[in-house]
């Protein structure tokens, strides 16, 4: 359940990034009095660039984590093969540190070692489940999808309405989306909803205001 919640939280944050970054981009371009075709081109370019960047970054990050986990497991296998008694004593000490008496800790260590020595040491000593290593492809795919879903909202909001209201519609849609993602993030993290939503909305509003002002200034400077 904890792992699923972490993935869900990462997905929500990825969608939030898609909303804010794409909204800032298209609102800024709209400030420069761009046409719907230009807005669509800029928005799609930002969506693809952002989603690929998120996916690549997540793949590299999780691959590094997985490599570290595999290296730690390989080291543990070597230690179990060459110094089994020392490893048994180490496992006993770890269980004693958790509050067990020495006799009970030794008995637990012996039984778990007989059942699956690597799994016992990986879980207790390294905090790793050898059967549930992180998958970089899953992480990359999840980030790509989450960012894309988030980015689609401001993109559609800016190109579908009439030119006279497209910025207002986009701002309203983005604020609504940020309220939702802020609420979900707070609930998943068991945090206070009000401050989380407030920070989320404020950050997105500032991003859109800055990029829109930049677009207006660039248009005026032509």
mmCIF file of C-alpha atoms in Angstrom:
data_model
loop_
_atom_site.group_PDB
_atom_site.id
_atom_site.type_symbol
_atom_site.label_atom_id
_atom_site.label_comp_id
_atom_site.label_asym_id
_atom_site.label_seq_id
_atom_site.Cartn_x
_atom_site.Cartn_y
_atom_site.Cartn_z
ATOM 1 C CA UNK A 1 0.000 0.000 0.000
ATOM 2 C CA UNK A 2 2.842 2.390 0.843
ATOM 3 C CA UNK A 3 4.459 1.742 -2.526
ATOM 4 C CA UNK A 4 1.173 2.359 -4.336
ATOM 5 C CA UNK A 5 0.637 5.599 -2.454
ATOM 6 C CA UNK A 6 4.115 6.758 -3.432
ATOM 7 C CA UNK A 7 3.410 6.010 -7.081
ATOM 8 C CA UNK A 8 0.065 7.786 -6.858
ATOM 9 C CA UNK A 9 1.665 10.804 -5.198
ATOM 10 C CA UNK A 10 4.333 10.891 -7.920
ATOM 11 C CA UNK A 11 1.620 10.721 -10.569
ATOM 12 C CA UNK A 12 -0.283 13.616 -9.019
ATOM 13 C CA UNK A 13 2.873 15.715 -8.805
ATOM 14 C CA UNK A 14 3.745 14.862 -12.403
ATOM 15 C CA UNK A 15 0.304 15.949 -13.553
ATOM 16 C CA UNK A 16 0.679 19.122 -11.503
ATOM 17 C CA UNK A 17 3.980 19.874 -13.265
ATOM 18 C CA UNK A 18 2.284 19.339 -16.614
ATOM 19 C CA UNK A 19 -0.508 21.753 -15.705
ATOM 20 C CA UNK A 20 1.769 24.536 -14.433
ATOM 21 C CA UNK A 21 4.544 24.367 -17.034
ATOM 22 C CA UNK A 22 2.203 24.109 -20.026
ATOM 23 C CA UNK A 23 -0.118 26.776 -18.638
ATOM 24 C CA UNK A 24 2.805 29.135 -18.186
ATOM 25 C CA UNK A 25 3.971 28.457 -21.723
ATOM 26 C CA UNK A 26 0.640 28.912 -23.521
ATOM 27 C CA UNK A 27 -0.443 31.905 -21.439
ATOM 28 C CA UNK A 28 2.883 33.572 -22.186
ATOM 29 C CA UNK A 29 2.490 32.907 -25.900
ATOM 30 C CA UNK A 30 -1.112 34.156 -25.721
ATOM 31 C CA UNK A 31 0.164 37.369 -24.145
ATOM 32 C CA UNK A 32 2.140 37.945 -27.332
ATOM 33 C CA UNK A 33 -1.157 37.904 -29.270
ATOM 34 C CA UNK A 34 -0.488 34.571 -30.949
ATOM 35 C CA UNK A 35 -3.024 32.822 -33.156
ATOM 36 C CA UNK A 36 -4.733 29.597 -32.168
ATOM 37 C CA UNK A 37 -2.456 27.674 -34.534
ATOM 38 C CA UNK A 38 0.633 29.199 -32.939
ATOM 39 C CA UNK A 39 -0.698 28.446 -29.467
ATOM 40 C CA UNK A 40 -1.403 24.849 -30.432
ATOM 41 C CA UNK A 41 2.091 24.458 -31.889
ATOM 42 C CA UNK A 42 3.763 25.969 -28.835
ATOM 43 C CA UNK A 43 1.588 23.969 -26.447
ATOM 44 C CA UNK A 44 2.214 20.661 -28.193
ATOM 45 C CA UNK A 45 5.938 21.352 -28.312
ATOM 46 C CA UNK A 46 5.930 22.132 -24.596
ATOM 47 C CA UNK A 47 3.853 19.050 -23.838
ATOM 48 C CA UNK A 48 6.157 16.713 -25.740
ATOM 49 C CA UNK A 49 9.346 18.312 -24.449
ATOM 50 C CA UNK A 50 8.102 18.304 -20.869
ATOM 51 C CA UNK A 51 6.762 14.759 -20.905
ATOM 52 C CA UNK A 52 9.937 13.392 -22.486
ATOM 53 C CA UNK A 53 12.077 15.339 -20.032
ATOM 54 C CA UNK A 54 10.074 14.007 -17.097
ATOM 55 C CA UNK A 55 10.219 10.440 -18.408
ATOM 56 C CA UNK A 56 13.952 10.611 -19.106
ATOM 57 C CA UNK A 57 14.740 12.159 -15.742
ATOM 58 C CA UNK A 58 12.660 9.570 -13.909
ATOM 59 C CA UNK A 59 14.238 6.728 -15.883
ATOM 60 C CA UNK A 60 17.768 7.915 -15.081
ATOM 61 C CA UNK A 61 16.933 8.505 -11.423
ATOM 62 C CA UNK A 62 15.231 5.152 -10.867
ATOM 63 C CA UNK A 63 17.904 3.310 -12.893
ATOM 64 C CA UNK A 64 20.547 4.736 -10.572
ATOM 65 C CA UNK A 65 18.521 3.649 -7.560
ATOM 66 C CA UNK A 66 18.051 0.168 -9.022
ATOM 67 C CA UNK A 67 21.769 -0.144 -9.798
ATOM 68 C CA UNK A 68 22.561 0.778 -6.201
ATOM 69 C CA UNK A 69 20.076 -1.797 -4.910
ATOM 70 C CA UNK A 70 21.518 -4.525 -7.149
ATOM 71 C CA UNK A 71 25.064 -3.662 -6.076
ATOM 72 C CA UNK A 72 24.049 -3.826 -2.412
ATOM 73 C CA UNK A 73 22.372 -7.210 -2.946
ATOM 74 C CA UNK A 74 25.461 -8.552 -4.748
ATOM 75 C CA UNK A 75 27.634 -7.425 -1.850
ATOM 76 C CA UNK A 76 25.283 -9.133 0.588
ATOM 77 C CA UNK A 77 25.411 -12.376 -1.426
ATOM 78 C CA UNK A 78 29.218 -12.358 -1.285
ATOM 79 C CA UNK A 79 29.221 -11.751 2.456
ATOM 80 C CA UNK A 80 26.716 -14.546 3.033
ATOM 81 C CA UNK A 81 28.821 -16.916 0.934
ATOM 82 C CA UNK A 82 32.158 -16.101 2.577
ATOM 83 C CA UNK A 83 31.292 -15.110 6.158
ATOM 84 C CA UNK A 84 27.957 -16.739 7.040
ATOM 85 C CA UNK A 85 28.595 -16.786 10.804
ATOM 86 C CA UNK A 86 29.457 -13.101 10.873
ATOM 87 C CA UNK A 87 26.330 -12.348 8.864
ATOM 88 C CA UNK A 88 24.199 -14.403 11.234
ATOM 89 C CA UNK A 89 25.642 -12.510 14.177
ATOM 90 C CA UNK A 90 24.997 -9.229 12.381
ATOM 91 C CA UNK A 91 21.372 -10.180 11.764
ATOM 92 C CA UNK A 92 21.020 -11.159 15.417
ATOM 93 C CA UNK A 93 22.327 -7.752 16.434
ATOM 94 C CA UNK A 94 19.862 -5.995 14.144
ATOM 95 C CA UNK A 95 16.937 -7.804 15.746
ATOM 96 C CA UNK A 96 18.299 -7.065 19.217
ATOM 97 C CA UNK A 97 18.377 -3.388 18.227
ATOM 98 C CA UNK A 98 14.660 -3.691 17.480
ATOM 99 C CA UNK A 99 14.025 -4.761 21.091
ATOM 100 C CA UNK A 100 14.283 -8.560 21.060
ATOM 101 C CA UNK A 101 16.265 -10.440 23.671
ATOM 102 C CA UNK A 102 19.486 -12.022 22.436
ATOM 103 C CA UNK A 103 18.123 -15.565 22.577
ATOM 104 C CA UNK A 104 14.960 -14.656 20.689
ATOM 105 C CA UNK A 105 16.864 -12.488 18.208
ATOM 106 C CA UNK A 106 19.262 -15.363 17.551
ATOM 107 C CA UNK A 107 16.398 -17.803 17.028
ATOM 108 C CA UNK A 108 14.639 -15.435 14.618
ATOM 109 C CA UNK A 109 17.889 -14.820 12.737
ATOM 110 C CA UNK A 110 18.577 -18.543 12.429
ATOM 111 C CA UNK A 111 15.086 -19.392 11.197
ATOM 112 C CA UNK A 112 14.962 -16.541 8.685
ATOM 113 C CA UNK A 113 18.455 -17.390 7.444
ATOM 114 C CA UNK A 114 17.421 -20.991 6.884
ATOM 115 C CA UNK A 115 14.316 -19.828 5.015
ATOM 116 C CA UNK A 116 15.928 -17.112 2.828
ATOM 117 C CA UNK A 117 19.147 -15.575 4.069
ATOM 118 C CA UNK A 118 19.387 -12.927 1.360
ATOM 119 C CA UNK A 119 15.804 -11.745 1.809
ATOM 120 C CA UNK A 120 16.262 -11.549 5.577
ATOM 121 C CA UNK A 121 19.404 -9.428 5.334
ATOM 122 C CA UNK A 122 18.076 -7.322 2.454
ATOM 123 C CA UNK A 123 14.927 -6.380 4.344
ATOM 124 C CA UNK A 124 16.408 -5.878 7.791
ATOM 125 C CA UNK A 125 19.838 -4.501 6.934
ATOM 126 C CA UNK A 126 19.269 -2.745 3.598
ATOM 127 C CA UNK A 127 15.548 -2.021 3.550
ATOM 128 C CA UNK A 128 15.227 -3.736 0.156
ATOM 129 C CA UNK A 129 12.813 -6.392 -1.059
ATOM 130 C CA UNK A 130 14.749 -8.412 -3.688
ATOM 131 C CA UNK A 131 11.459 -9.353 -5.343
ATOM 132 C CA UNK A 132 10.191 -5.779 -5.580
ATOM 133 C CA UNK A 133 13.031 -3.740 -7.016
ATOM 134 C CA UNK A 134 12.154 -0.414 -8.596
ATOM 135 C CA UNK A 135 11.496 -0.545 -12.337
ATOM 136 C CA UNK A 136 12.837 2.438 -14.312
ATOM 137 C CA UNK A 137 10.586 1.747 -17.311
ATOM 138 C CA UNK A 138 7.475 1.799 -15.149
ATOM 139 C CA UNK A 139 8.598 5.029 -13.524
ATOM 140 C CA UNK A 140 9.356 6.648 -16.881
ATOM 141 C CA UNK A 141 6.027 5.601 -18.341
ATOM 142 C CA UNK A 142 4.093 6.821 -15.326
ATOM 143 C CA UNK A 143 5.839 10.205 -15.436
ATOM 144 C CA UNK A 144 5.215 10.552 -19.177
ATOM 145 C CA UNK A 145 1.511 9.784 -18.844
ATOM 146 C CA UNK A 146 1.011 11.949 -15.745
ATOM 147 C CA UNK A 147 2.705 14.983 -17.277
ATOM 148 C CA UNK A 148 0.820 14.555 -20.560
ATOM 149 C CA UNK A 149 -2.558 14.322 -18.840
ATOM 150 C CA UNK A 150 -1.825 17.440 -16.819
ATOM 151 C CA UNK A 151 -0.535 19.369 -19.831
ATOM 152 C CA UNK A 152 -3.596 18.621 -21.951
ATOM 153 C CA UNK A 153 -5.889 20.700 -19.749
ATOM 154 C CA UNK A 154 -4.271 24.140 -20.266
ATOM 155 C CA UNK A 155 -3.542 23.290 -23.901
ATOM 156 C CA UNK A 156 -7.201 22.570 -24.669
ATOM 157 C CA UNK A 157 -8.345 25.488 -22.518
ATOM 158 C CA UNK A 158 -6.236 27.953 -24.512
ATOM 159 C CA UNK A 159 -7.040 26.763 -28.056
ATOM 160 C CA UNK A 160 -10.752 25.889 -27.857
ATOM 161 C CA UNK A 161 -12.408 29.094 -26.511
ATOM 162 C CA UNK A 162 -12.711 32.338 -28.509
ATOM 163 C CA UNK A 163 -9.640 34.576 -28.485
ATOM 164 C CA UNK A 164 -11.344 37.171 -26.287
ATOM 165 C CA UNK A 165 -11.753 34.801 -23.340
ATOM 166 C CA UNK A 166 -9.110 32.139 -23.885
ATOM 167 C CA UNK A 167 -6.687 33.478 -21.256
ATOM 168 C CA UNK A 168 -9.452 33.853 -18.661
ATOM 169 C CA UNK A 169 -10.766 30.354 -19.385
ATOM 170 C CA UNK A 170 -7.255 28.900 -19.149
ATOM 171 C CA UNK A 171 -6.519 30.634 -15.862
ATOM 172 C CA UNK A 172 -9.811 29.426 -14.378
ATOM 173 C CA UNK A 173 -9.254 25.866 -15.590
ATOM 174 C CA UNK A 174 -5.688 25.787 -14.289
ATOM 175 C CA UNK A 175 -6.659 27.199 -10.888
ATOM 176 C CA UNK A 176 -9.354 24.547 -10.598
ATOM 177 C CA UNK A 177 -6.905 21.795 -11.543
ATOM 178 C CA UNK A 178 -4.346 23.075 -9.039
ATOM 179 C CA UNK A 179 -6.944 23.043 -6.287
ATOM 180 C CA UNK A 180 -7.662 19.393 -7.079
ATOM 181 C CA UNK A 181 -3.999 18.300 -7.289
ATOM 182 C CA UNK A 182 -3.142 20.247 -4.132
ATOM 183 C CA UNK A 183 -6.033 18.620 -2.269
ATOM 184 C CA UNK A 184 -5.096 15.123 -3.464
ATOM 185 C CA UNK A 185 -1.405 15.643 -2.601
ATOM 186 C CA UNK A 186 -2.311 16.820 0.881
ATOM 187 C CA UNK A 187 -4.639 13.892 1.471
ATOM 188 C CA UNK A 188 -2.058 11.375 0.272
ATOM 189 C CA UNK A 189 0.582 12.912 2.511
ATOM 190 C CA UNK A 190 -1.781 13.301 5.493
ATOM 191 C CA UNK A 191 -1.001 17.041 5.476
ATOM 192 C CA UNK A 192 -3.252 20.041 6.021
ATOM 193 C CA UNK A 193 -5.326 20.672 2.907
ATOM 194 C CA UNK A 194 -5.584 24.462 3.141
ATOM 195 C CA UNK A 195 -1.876 25.333 3.052
ATOM 196 C CA UNK A 196 -1.150 22.690 0.412
ATOM 197 C CA UNK A 197 -3.873 23.974 -1.905
ATOM 198 C CA UNK A 198 -2.898 27.586 -1.238
ATOM 199 C CA UNK A 199 0.764 26.998 -2.111
ATOM 200 C CA UNK A 200 -0.187 25.090 -5.225
ATOM 201 C CA UNK A 201 -2.585 27.724 -6.518
ATOM 202 C CA UNK A 202 -0.281 30.615 -5.624
ATOM 203 C CA UNK A 203 2.679 29.035 -7.407
ATOM 204 C CA UNK A 204 0.667 28.372 -10.550
ATOM 205 C CA UNK A 205 -0.880 31.851 -10.536
ATOM 206 C CA UNK A 206 2.525 33.504 -10.189
ATOM 207 C CA UNK A 207 3.930 31.387 -13.030
ATOM 208 C CA UNK A 208 1.071 32.356 -15.348
ATOM 209 C CA UNK A 209 1.234 36.025 -14.376
ATOM 210 C CA UNK A 210 4.964 36.228 -15.062
ATOM 211 C CA UNK A 211 4.843 34.446 -18.399
ATOM 212 C CA UNK A 212 1.784 36.424 -19.532
ATOM 213 C CA UNK A 213 3.491 39.698 -18.638
ATOM 214 C CA UNK A 214 6.582 38.586 -20.528
ATOM 215 C CA UNK A 215 4.468 37.757 -23.568
ATOM 216 C CA UNK A 216 2.707 41.141 -23.474
ATOM 217 C CA UNK A 217 6.043 42.963 -23.172
ATOM 218 C CA UNK A 218 7.539 41.037 -26.076
ATOM 219 C CA UNK A 219 4.490 41.793 -28.200
ATOM 220 C CA UNK A 220 4.692 45.487 -27.319
ATOM 221 C CA UNK A 221 8.388 45.546 -28.198
ATOM 222 C CA UNK A 222 7.831 44.347 -31.738
#
